[in-house]
mmCIF file of C-alpha atoms in Angstrom:
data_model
loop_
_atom_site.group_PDB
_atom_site.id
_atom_site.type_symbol
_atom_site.label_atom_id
_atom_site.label_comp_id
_atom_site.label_asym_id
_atom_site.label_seq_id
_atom_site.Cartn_x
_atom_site.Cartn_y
_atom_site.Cartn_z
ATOM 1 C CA UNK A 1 39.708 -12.803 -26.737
ATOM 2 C CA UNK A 2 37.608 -15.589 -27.572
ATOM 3 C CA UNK A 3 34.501 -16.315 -24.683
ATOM 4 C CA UNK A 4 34.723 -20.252 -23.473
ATOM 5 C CA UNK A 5 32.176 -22.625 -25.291
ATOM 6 C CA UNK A 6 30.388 -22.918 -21.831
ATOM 7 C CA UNK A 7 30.065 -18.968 -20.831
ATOM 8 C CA UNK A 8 26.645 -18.937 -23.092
ATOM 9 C CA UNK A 9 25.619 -22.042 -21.236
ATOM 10 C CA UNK A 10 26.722 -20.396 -17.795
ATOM 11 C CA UNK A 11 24.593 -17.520 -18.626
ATOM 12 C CA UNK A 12 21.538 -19.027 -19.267
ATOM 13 C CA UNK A 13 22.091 -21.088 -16.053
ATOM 14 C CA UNK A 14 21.859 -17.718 -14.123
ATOM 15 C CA UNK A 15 18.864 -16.606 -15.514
ATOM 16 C CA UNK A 16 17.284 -19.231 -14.919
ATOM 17 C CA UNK A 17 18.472 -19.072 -11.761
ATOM 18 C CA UNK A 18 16.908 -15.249 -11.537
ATOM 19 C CA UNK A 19 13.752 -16.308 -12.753
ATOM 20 C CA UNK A 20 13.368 -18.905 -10.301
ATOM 21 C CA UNK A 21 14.311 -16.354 -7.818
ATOM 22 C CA UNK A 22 11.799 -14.035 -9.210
ATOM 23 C CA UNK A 23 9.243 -16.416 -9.013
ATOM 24 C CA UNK A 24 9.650 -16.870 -5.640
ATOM 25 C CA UNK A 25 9.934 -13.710 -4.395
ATOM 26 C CA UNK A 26 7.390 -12.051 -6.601
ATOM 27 C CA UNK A 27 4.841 -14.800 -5.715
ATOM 28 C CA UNK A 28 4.062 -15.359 -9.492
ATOM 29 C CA UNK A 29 3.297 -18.902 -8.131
ATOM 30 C CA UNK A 30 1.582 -18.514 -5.272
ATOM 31 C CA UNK A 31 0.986 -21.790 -4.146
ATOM 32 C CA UNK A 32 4.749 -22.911 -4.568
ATOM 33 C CA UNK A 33 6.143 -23.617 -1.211
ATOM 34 C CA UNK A 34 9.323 -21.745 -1.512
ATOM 35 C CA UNK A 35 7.420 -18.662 -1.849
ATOM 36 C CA UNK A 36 4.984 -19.290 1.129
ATOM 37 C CA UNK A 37 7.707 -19.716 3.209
ATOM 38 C CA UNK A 38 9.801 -16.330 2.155
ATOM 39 C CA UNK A 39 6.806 -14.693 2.508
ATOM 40 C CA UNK A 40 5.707 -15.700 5.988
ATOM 41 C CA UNK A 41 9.373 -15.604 7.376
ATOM 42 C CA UNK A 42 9.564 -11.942 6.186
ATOM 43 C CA UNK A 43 6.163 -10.767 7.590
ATOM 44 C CA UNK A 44 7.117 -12.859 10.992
ATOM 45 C CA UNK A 45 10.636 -10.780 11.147
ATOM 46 C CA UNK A 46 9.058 -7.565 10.237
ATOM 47 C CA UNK A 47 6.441 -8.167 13.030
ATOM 48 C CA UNK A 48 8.928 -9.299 15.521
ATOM 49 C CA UNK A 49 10.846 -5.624 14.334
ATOM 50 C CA UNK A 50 7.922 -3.603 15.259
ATOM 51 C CA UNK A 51 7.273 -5.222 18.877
ATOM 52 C CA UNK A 52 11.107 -4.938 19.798
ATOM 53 C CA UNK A 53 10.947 -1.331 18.548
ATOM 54 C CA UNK A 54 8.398 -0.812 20.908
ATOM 55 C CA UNK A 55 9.785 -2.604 23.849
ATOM 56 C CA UNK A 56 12.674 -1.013 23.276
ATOM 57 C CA UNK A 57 11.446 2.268 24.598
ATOM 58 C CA UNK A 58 10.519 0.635 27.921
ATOM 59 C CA UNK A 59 13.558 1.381 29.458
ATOM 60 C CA UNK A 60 13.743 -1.664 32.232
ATOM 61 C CA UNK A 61 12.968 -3.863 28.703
ATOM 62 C CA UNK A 62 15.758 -2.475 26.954
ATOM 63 C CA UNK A 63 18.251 -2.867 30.021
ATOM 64 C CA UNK A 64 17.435 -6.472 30.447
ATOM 65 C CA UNK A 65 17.512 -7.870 27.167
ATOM 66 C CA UNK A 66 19.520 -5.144 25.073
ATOM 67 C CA UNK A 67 22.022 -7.676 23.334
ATOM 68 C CA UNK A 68 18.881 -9.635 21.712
ATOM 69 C CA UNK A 69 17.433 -6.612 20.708
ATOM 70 C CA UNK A 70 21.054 -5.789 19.313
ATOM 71 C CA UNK A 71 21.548 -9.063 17.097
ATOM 72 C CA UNK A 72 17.747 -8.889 15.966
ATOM 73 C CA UNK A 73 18.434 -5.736 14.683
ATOM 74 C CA UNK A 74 21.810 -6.989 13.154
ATOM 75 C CA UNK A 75 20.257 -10.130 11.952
ATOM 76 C CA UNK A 76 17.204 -8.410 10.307
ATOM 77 C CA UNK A 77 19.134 -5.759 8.167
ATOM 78 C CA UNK A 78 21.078 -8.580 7.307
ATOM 79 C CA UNK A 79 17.612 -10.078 5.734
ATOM 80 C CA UNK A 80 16.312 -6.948 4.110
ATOM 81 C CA UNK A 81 19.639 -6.355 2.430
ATOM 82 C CA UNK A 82 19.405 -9.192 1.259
ATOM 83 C CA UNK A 83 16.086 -9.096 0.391
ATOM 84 C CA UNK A 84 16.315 -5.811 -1.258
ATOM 85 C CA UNK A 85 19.180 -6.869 -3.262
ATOM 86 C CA UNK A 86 17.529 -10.182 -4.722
ATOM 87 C CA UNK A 87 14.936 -8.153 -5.508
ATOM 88 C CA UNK A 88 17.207 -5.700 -7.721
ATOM 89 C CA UNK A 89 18.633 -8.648 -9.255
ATOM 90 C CA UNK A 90 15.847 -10.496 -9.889
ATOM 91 C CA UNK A 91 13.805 -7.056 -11.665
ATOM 92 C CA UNK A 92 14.503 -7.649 -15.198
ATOM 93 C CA UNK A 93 12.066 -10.746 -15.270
ATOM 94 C CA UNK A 94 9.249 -8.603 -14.579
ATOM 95 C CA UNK A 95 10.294 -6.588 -18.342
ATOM 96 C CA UNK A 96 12.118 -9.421 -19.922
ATOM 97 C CA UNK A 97 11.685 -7.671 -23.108
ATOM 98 C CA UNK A 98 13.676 -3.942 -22.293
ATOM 99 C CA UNK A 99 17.534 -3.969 -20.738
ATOM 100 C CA UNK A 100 18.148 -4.621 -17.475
ATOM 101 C CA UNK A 101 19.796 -1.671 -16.398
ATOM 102 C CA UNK A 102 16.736 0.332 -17.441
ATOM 103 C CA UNK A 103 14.562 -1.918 -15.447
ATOM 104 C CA UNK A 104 16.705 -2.250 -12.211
ATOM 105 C CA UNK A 105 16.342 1.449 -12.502
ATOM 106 C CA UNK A 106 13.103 2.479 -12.703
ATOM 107 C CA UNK A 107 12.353 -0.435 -9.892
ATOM 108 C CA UNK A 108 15.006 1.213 -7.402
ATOM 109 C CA UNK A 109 12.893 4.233 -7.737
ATOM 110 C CA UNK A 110 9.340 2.679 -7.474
ATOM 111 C CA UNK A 111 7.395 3.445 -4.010
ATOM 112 C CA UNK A 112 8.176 -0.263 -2.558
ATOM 113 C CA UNK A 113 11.730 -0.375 -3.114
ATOM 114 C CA UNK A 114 12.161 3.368 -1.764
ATOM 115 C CA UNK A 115 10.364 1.489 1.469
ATOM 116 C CA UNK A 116 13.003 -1.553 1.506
ATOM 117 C CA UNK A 117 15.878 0.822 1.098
ATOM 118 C CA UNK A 118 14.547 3.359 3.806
ATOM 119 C CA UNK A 119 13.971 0.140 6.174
ATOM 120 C CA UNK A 120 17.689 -0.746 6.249
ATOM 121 C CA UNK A 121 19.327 2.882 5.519
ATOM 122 C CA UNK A 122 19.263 3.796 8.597
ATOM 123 C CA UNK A 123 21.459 0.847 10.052
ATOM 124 C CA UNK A 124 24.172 1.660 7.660
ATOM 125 C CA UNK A 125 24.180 5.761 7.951
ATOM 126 C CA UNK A 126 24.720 5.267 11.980
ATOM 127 C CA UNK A 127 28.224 4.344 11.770
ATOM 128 C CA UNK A 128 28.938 7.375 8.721
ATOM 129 C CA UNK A 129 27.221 9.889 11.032
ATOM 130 C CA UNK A 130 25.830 10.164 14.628
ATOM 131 C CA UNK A 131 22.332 9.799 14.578
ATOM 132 C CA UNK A 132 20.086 9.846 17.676
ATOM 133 C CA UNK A 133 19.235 6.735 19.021
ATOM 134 C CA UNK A 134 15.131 7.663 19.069
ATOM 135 C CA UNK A 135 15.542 9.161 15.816
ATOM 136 C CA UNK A 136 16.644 5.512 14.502
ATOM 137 C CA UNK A 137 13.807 3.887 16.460
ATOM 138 C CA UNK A 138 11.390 6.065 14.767
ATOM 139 C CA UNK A 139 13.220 5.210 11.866
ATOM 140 C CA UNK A 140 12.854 1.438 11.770
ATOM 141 C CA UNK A 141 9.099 1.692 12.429
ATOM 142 C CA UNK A 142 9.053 2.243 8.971
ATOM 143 C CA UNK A 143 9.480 -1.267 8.158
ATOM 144 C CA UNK A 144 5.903 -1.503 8.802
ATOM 145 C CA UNK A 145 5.071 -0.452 5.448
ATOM 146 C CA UNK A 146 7.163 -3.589 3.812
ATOM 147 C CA UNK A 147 4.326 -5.036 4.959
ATOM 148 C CA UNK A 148 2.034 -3.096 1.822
ATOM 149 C CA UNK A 149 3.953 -6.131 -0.516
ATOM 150 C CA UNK A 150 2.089 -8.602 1.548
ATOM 151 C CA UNK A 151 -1.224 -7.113 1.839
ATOM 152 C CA UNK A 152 -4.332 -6.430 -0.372
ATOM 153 C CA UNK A 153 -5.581 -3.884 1.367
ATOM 154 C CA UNK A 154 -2.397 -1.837 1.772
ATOM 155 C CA UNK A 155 -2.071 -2.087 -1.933
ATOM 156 C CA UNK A 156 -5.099 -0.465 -2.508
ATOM 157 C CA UNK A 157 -4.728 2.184 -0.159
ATOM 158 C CA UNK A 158 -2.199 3.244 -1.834
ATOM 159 C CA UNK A 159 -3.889 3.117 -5.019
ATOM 160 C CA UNK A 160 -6.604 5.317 -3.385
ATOM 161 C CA UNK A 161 -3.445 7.649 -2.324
ATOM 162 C CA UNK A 162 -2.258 8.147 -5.728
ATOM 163 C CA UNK A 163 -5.112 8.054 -7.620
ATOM 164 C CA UNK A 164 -7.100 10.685 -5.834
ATOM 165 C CA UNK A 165 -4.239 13.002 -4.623
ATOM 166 C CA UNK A 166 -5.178 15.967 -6.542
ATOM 167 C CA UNK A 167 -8.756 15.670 -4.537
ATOM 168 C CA UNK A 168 -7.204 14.665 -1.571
ATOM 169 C CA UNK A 169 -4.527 17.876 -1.695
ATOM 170 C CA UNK A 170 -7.623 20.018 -2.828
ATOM 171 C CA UNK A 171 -9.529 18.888 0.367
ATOM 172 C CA UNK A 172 -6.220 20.154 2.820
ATOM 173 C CA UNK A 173 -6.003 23.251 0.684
ATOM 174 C CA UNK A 174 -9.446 24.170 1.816
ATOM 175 C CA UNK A 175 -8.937 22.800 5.819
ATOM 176 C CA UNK A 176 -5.452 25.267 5.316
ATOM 177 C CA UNK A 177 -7.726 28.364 4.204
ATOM 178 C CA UNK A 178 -10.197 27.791 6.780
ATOM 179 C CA UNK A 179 -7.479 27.585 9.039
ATOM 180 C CA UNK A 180 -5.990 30.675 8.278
ATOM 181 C CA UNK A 181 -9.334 32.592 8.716
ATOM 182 C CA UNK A 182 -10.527 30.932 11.966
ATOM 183 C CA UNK A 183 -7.128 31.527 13.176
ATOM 184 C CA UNK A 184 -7.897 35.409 12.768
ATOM 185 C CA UNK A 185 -10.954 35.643 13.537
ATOM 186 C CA UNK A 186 -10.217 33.804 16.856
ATOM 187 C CA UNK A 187 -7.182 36.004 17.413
ATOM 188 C CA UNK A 188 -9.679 39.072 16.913
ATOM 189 C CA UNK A 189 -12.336 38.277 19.235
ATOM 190 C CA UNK A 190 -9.774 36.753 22.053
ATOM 191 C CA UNK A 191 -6.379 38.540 21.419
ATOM 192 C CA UNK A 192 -7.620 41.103 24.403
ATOM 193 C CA UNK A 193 -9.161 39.325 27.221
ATOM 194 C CA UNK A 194 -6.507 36.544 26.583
ATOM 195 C CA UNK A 195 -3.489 37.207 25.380
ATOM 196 C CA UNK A 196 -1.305 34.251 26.251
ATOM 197 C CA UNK A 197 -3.862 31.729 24.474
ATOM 198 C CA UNK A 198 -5.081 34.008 21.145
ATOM 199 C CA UNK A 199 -1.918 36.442 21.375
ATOM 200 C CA UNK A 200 -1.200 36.385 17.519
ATOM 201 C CA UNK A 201 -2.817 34.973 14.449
ATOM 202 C CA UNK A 202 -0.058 32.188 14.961
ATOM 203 C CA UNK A 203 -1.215 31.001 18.648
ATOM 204 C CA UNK A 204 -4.529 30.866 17.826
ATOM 205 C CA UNK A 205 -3.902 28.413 15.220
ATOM 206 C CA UNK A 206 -3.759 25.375 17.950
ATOM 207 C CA UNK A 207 -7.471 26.248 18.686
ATOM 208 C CA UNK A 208 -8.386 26.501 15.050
ATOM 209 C CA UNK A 209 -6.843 23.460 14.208
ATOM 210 C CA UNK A 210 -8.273 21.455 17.155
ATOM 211 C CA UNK A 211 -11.806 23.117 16.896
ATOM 212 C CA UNK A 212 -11.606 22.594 12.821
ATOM 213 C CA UNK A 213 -10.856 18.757 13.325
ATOM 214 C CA UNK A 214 -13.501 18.192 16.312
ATOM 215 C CA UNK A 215 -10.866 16.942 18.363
ATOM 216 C CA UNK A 216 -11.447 20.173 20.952
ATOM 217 C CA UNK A 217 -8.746 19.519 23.326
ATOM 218 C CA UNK A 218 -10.327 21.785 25.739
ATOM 219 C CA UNK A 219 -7.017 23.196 27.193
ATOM 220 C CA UNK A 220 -8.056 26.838 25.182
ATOM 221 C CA UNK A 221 -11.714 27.970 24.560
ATOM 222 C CA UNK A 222 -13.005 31.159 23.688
ATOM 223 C CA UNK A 223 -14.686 33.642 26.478
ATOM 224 C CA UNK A 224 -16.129 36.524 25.106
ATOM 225 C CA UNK A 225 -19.819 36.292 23.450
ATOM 226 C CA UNK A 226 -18.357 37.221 20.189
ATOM 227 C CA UNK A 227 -15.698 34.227 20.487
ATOM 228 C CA UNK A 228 -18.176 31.459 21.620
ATOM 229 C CA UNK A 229 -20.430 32.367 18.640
ATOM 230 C CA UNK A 230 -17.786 32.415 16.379
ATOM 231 C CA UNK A 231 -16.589 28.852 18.041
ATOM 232 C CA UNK A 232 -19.934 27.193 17.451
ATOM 233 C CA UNK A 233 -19.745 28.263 13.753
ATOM 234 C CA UNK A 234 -16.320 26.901 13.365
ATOM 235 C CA UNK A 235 -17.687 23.292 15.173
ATOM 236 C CA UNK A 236 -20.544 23.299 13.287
ATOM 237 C CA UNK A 237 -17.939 23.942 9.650
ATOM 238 C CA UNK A 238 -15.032 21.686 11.144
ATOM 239 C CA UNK A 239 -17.886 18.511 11.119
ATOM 240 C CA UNK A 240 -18.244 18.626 7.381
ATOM 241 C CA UNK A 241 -14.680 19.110 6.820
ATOM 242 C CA UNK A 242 -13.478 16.303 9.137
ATOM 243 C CA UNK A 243 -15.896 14.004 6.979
ATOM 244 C CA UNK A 244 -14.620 15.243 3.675
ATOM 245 C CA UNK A 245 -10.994 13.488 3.464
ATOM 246 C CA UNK A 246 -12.918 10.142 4.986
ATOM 247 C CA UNK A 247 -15.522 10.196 2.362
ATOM 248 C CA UNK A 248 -13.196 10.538 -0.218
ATOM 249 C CA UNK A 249 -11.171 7.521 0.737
ATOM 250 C CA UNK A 250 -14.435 5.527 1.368
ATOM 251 C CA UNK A 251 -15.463 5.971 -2.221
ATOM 252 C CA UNK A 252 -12.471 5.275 -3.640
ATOM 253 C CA UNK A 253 -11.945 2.559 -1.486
ATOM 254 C CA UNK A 254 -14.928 0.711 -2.604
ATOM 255 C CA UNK A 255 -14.756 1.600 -6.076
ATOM 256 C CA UNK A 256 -11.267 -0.181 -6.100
ATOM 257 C CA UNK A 257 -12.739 -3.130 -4.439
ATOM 258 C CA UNK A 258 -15.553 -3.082 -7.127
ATOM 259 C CA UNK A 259 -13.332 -2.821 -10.639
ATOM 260 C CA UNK A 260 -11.192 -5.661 -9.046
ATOM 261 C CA UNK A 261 -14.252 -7.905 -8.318
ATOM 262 C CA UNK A 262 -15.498 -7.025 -11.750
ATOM 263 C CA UNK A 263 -12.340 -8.551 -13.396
ATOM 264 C CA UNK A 264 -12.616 -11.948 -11.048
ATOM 265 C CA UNK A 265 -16.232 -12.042 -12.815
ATOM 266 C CA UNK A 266 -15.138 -10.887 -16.310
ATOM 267 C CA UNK A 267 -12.014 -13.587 -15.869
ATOM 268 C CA UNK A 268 -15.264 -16.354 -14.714
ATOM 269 C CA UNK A 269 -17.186 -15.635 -18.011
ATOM 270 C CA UNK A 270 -14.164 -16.227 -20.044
ATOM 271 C CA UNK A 271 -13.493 -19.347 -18.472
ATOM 272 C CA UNK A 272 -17.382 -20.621 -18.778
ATOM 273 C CA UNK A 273 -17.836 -19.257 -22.163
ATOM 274 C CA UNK A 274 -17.000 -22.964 -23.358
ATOM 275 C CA UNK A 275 -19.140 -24.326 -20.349
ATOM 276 C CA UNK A 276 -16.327 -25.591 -17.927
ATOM 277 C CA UNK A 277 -13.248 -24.533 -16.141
ATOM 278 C CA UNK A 278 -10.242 -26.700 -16.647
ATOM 279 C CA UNK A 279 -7.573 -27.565 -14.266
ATOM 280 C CA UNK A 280 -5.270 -24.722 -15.904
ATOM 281 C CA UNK A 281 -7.850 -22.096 -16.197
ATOM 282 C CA UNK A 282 -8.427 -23.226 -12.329
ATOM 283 C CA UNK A 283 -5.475 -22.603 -11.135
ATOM 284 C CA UNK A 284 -5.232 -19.534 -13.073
ATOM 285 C CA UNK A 285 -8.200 -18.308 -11.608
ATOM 286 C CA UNK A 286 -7.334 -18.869 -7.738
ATOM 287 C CA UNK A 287 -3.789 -17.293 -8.580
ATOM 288 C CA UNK A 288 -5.805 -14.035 -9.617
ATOM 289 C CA UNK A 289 -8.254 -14.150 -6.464
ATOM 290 C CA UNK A 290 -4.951 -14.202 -4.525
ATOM 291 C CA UNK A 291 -3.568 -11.287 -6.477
ATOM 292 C CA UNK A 292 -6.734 -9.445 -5.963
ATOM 293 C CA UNK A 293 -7.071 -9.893 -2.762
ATOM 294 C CA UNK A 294 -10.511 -11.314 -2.825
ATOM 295 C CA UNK A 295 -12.035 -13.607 -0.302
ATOM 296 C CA UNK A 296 -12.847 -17.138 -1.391
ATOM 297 C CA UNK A 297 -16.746 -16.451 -0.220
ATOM 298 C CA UNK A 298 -16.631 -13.588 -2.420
ATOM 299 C CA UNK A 299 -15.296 -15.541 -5.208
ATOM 300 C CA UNK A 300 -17.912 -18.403 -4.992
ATOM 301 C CA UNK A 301 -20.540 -15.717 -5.041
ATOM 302 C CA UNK A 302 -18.631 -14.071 -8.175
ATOM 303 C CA UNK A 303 -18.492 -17.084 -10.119
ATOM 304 C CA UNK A 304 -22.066 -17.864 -9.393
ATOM 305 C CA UNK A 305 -23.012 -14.629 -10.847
ATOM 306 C CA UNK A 306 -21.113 -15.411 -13.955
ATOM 307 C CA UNK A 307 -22.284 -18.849 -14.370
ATOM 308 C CA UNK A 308 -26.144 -17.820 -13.948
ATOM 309 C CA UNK A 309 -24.817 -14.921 -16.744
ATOM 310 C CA UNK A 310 -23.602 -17.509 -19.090
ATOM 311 C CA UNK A 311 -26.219 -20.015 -18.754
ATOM 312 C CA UNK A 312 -28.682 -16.753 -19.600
ATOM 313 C CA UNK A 313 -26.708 -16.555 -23.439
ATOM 314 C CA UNK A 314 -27.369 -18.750 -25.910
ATOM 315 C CA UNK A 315 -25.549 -19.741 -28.546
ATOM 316 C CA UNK A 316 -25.783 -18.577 -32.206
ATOM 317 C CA UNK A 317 -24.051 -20.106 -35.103
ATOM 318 C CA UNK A 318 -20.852 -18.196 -36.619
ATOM 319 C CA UNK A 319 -18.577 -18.513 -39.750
ATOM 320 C CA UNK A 320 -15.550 -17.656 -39.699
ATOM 321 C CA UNK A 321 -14.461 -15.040 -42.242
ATOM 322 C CA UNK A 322 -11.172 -15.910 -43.097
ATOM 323 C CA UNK A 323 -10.918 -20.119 -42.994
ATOM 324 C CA UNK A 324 -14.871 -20.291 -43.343
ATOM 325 C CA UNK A 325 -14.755 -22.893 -40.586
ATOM 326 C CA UNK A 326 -18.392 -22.209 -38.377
ATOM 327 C CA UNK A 327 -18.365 -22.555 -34.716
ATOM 328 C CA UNK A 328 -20.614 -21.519 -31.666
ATOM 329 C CA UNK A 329 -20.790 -18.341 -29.917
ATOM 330 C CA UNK A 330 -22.789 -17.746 -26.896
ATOM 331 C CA UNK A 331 -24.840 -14.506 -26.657
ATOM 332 C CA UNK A 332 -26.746 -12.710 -23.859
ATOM 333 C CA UNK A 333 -30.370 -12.628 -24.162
#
């Protein structure tokens, strides 16, 4: 059967219509007003989630006002199924090169989309099975995280959780070792004089794990000379290993911050290298300070670093090798 002469027109009217979409909901132009407003109106209803989630465990709250908490919740899974489904739709742009299926695939599975799904799964599995109220509370807490699209420093927390999870799972590895031998050697020292605190190896893991993490709860302490020894040793171990975790995100905290404020400056010296920025490279500029997450302070103070860098190079003469045309090229002194 022979296709109508305007289905190839039709088609390239809806993906146009998915790139525009994309656009918007990708921010790829951030200062485009459509996207600004998506954007806000999402974080807004994802905030207003979060506060009704909580004021929905107040029970006189929840009494009072339980049919507006009942059509925000319809009303909001309404937007993030939306949401999620645009966003499935719209995927392909972001590989317009490889076939859609592919690419709606591998986005369905990526950590953000697992997030949108998980925020409106819930709604839908309550009337296929009985699920505790609470339970679906806790559940749409997790909307929270949708908020990681909208914010820099989410983003790179989660960098720092990928990138250093093999140091990260080495550091709890260690905390569950130690745990496992000040467990016992609490239980030894304790298991006689009291029994219904340091019993088993098992019980006396609540002490080890509060003493390990200097929370020290104070509801179970050791009594015996031999356990109060052994306790200070443990309090003076659990301070290093409380800071360990920290310092690891720390460092890789800031040395995320750092490579992305060395490609702001790297992205500056490629704009001055011809001794201006133009209105395009401009705009191109503040789209990747957005993107990056940087502060506008921090990018003045970026750019002046790679202006005083490019005034420092002078330029030498060049020929070109293959036209033989000659043309300046600025070097560092």
């Amino acid at each position: 059967m022979q296709e109508p002469p305007f289905a190839g027109h039709q088609g390239s009217r809806i993906i146009s219509l998915r790139l525009r979409a994309y656009r918007h909901l990708e921010r790829v132009e951030r200062s485009h007003p459509t996207g600004q407003i998506i954007e806000i109106a999402i974080i807004l209803l994802i905030a207003a989630n979060v506060v009704a989630v909580i004021l929905e465990t107040v029970p006189s709250y929840h009494n009072e006002h339980v049919r507006f908490f009942r059509w925000l919740e319809v009303i909001s899974v309404a937007v993030f199924t939306v949401e999620y489904a645009a966003r499935l739709w719209v995927a392909p742009e972001a590989e317009p090169d490889s076939p859609p299926g592919p690419v709606r695939r591998r986005y369905a599975l990526s950590p953000m989309a697992l997030i949108d799904l998980v925020s409106i799964l819930p709604f839908y599995l309550a009337f296929l099975i009985p699920i505790d109220l609470r339970i679906l509370r806790v559940l749409r807490l997790l909307r929270i995280f949708k908020l990681t699209r909208y914010s820099s420093a989410m983003s790179i927390l989660l960098e720092v959780l990928r990138d250093e999870a093999r140091t990260l799972f080495a550091g709890i590895f260690i905390l569950f070792v130690l745990l496992m031998l000040v467990a016992s050697g609490a239980w030894l020292a304790e298991h006689r004089v009291q029994p219904e605190a340091f019993g088993s190896i098992p019980a006396a893991m609540w002490w080890a794990m509060a003493t390990l993490t200097t929370v020290g709860y104070g509801d179970v302490t050791p009594i015996t000379i031999a356990g109060k020894i052994f306790g200070g040793l443990v309090m003076l171990i659990g301070v290093g290993m409380a800071a360990l975790p920290a310092g690891i995100f720390a460092s890789s905290f800031n040395d995320h911050l750092r490579h992305r404020r060395d490609r702001m400056r790297r992205e500056f010296e490629k704009a001055l290298a011809d001794g201006h920025i133009d209105l395009h490279e401009g705009r191109a500029l503040e789209e990747l300070r957005r993107q990056l997450g940087i502060s506008r302070a921090s990018a003045a103070t970026l750019y002046e670093k790679a202006r005083r860098k490019t005034e420092k190079a002078e330029p030498i003469r060049c020929t070109c090798p293959h036209c033989g045309q000659s043309f300046e090229q600025k070097v560092e002194r």
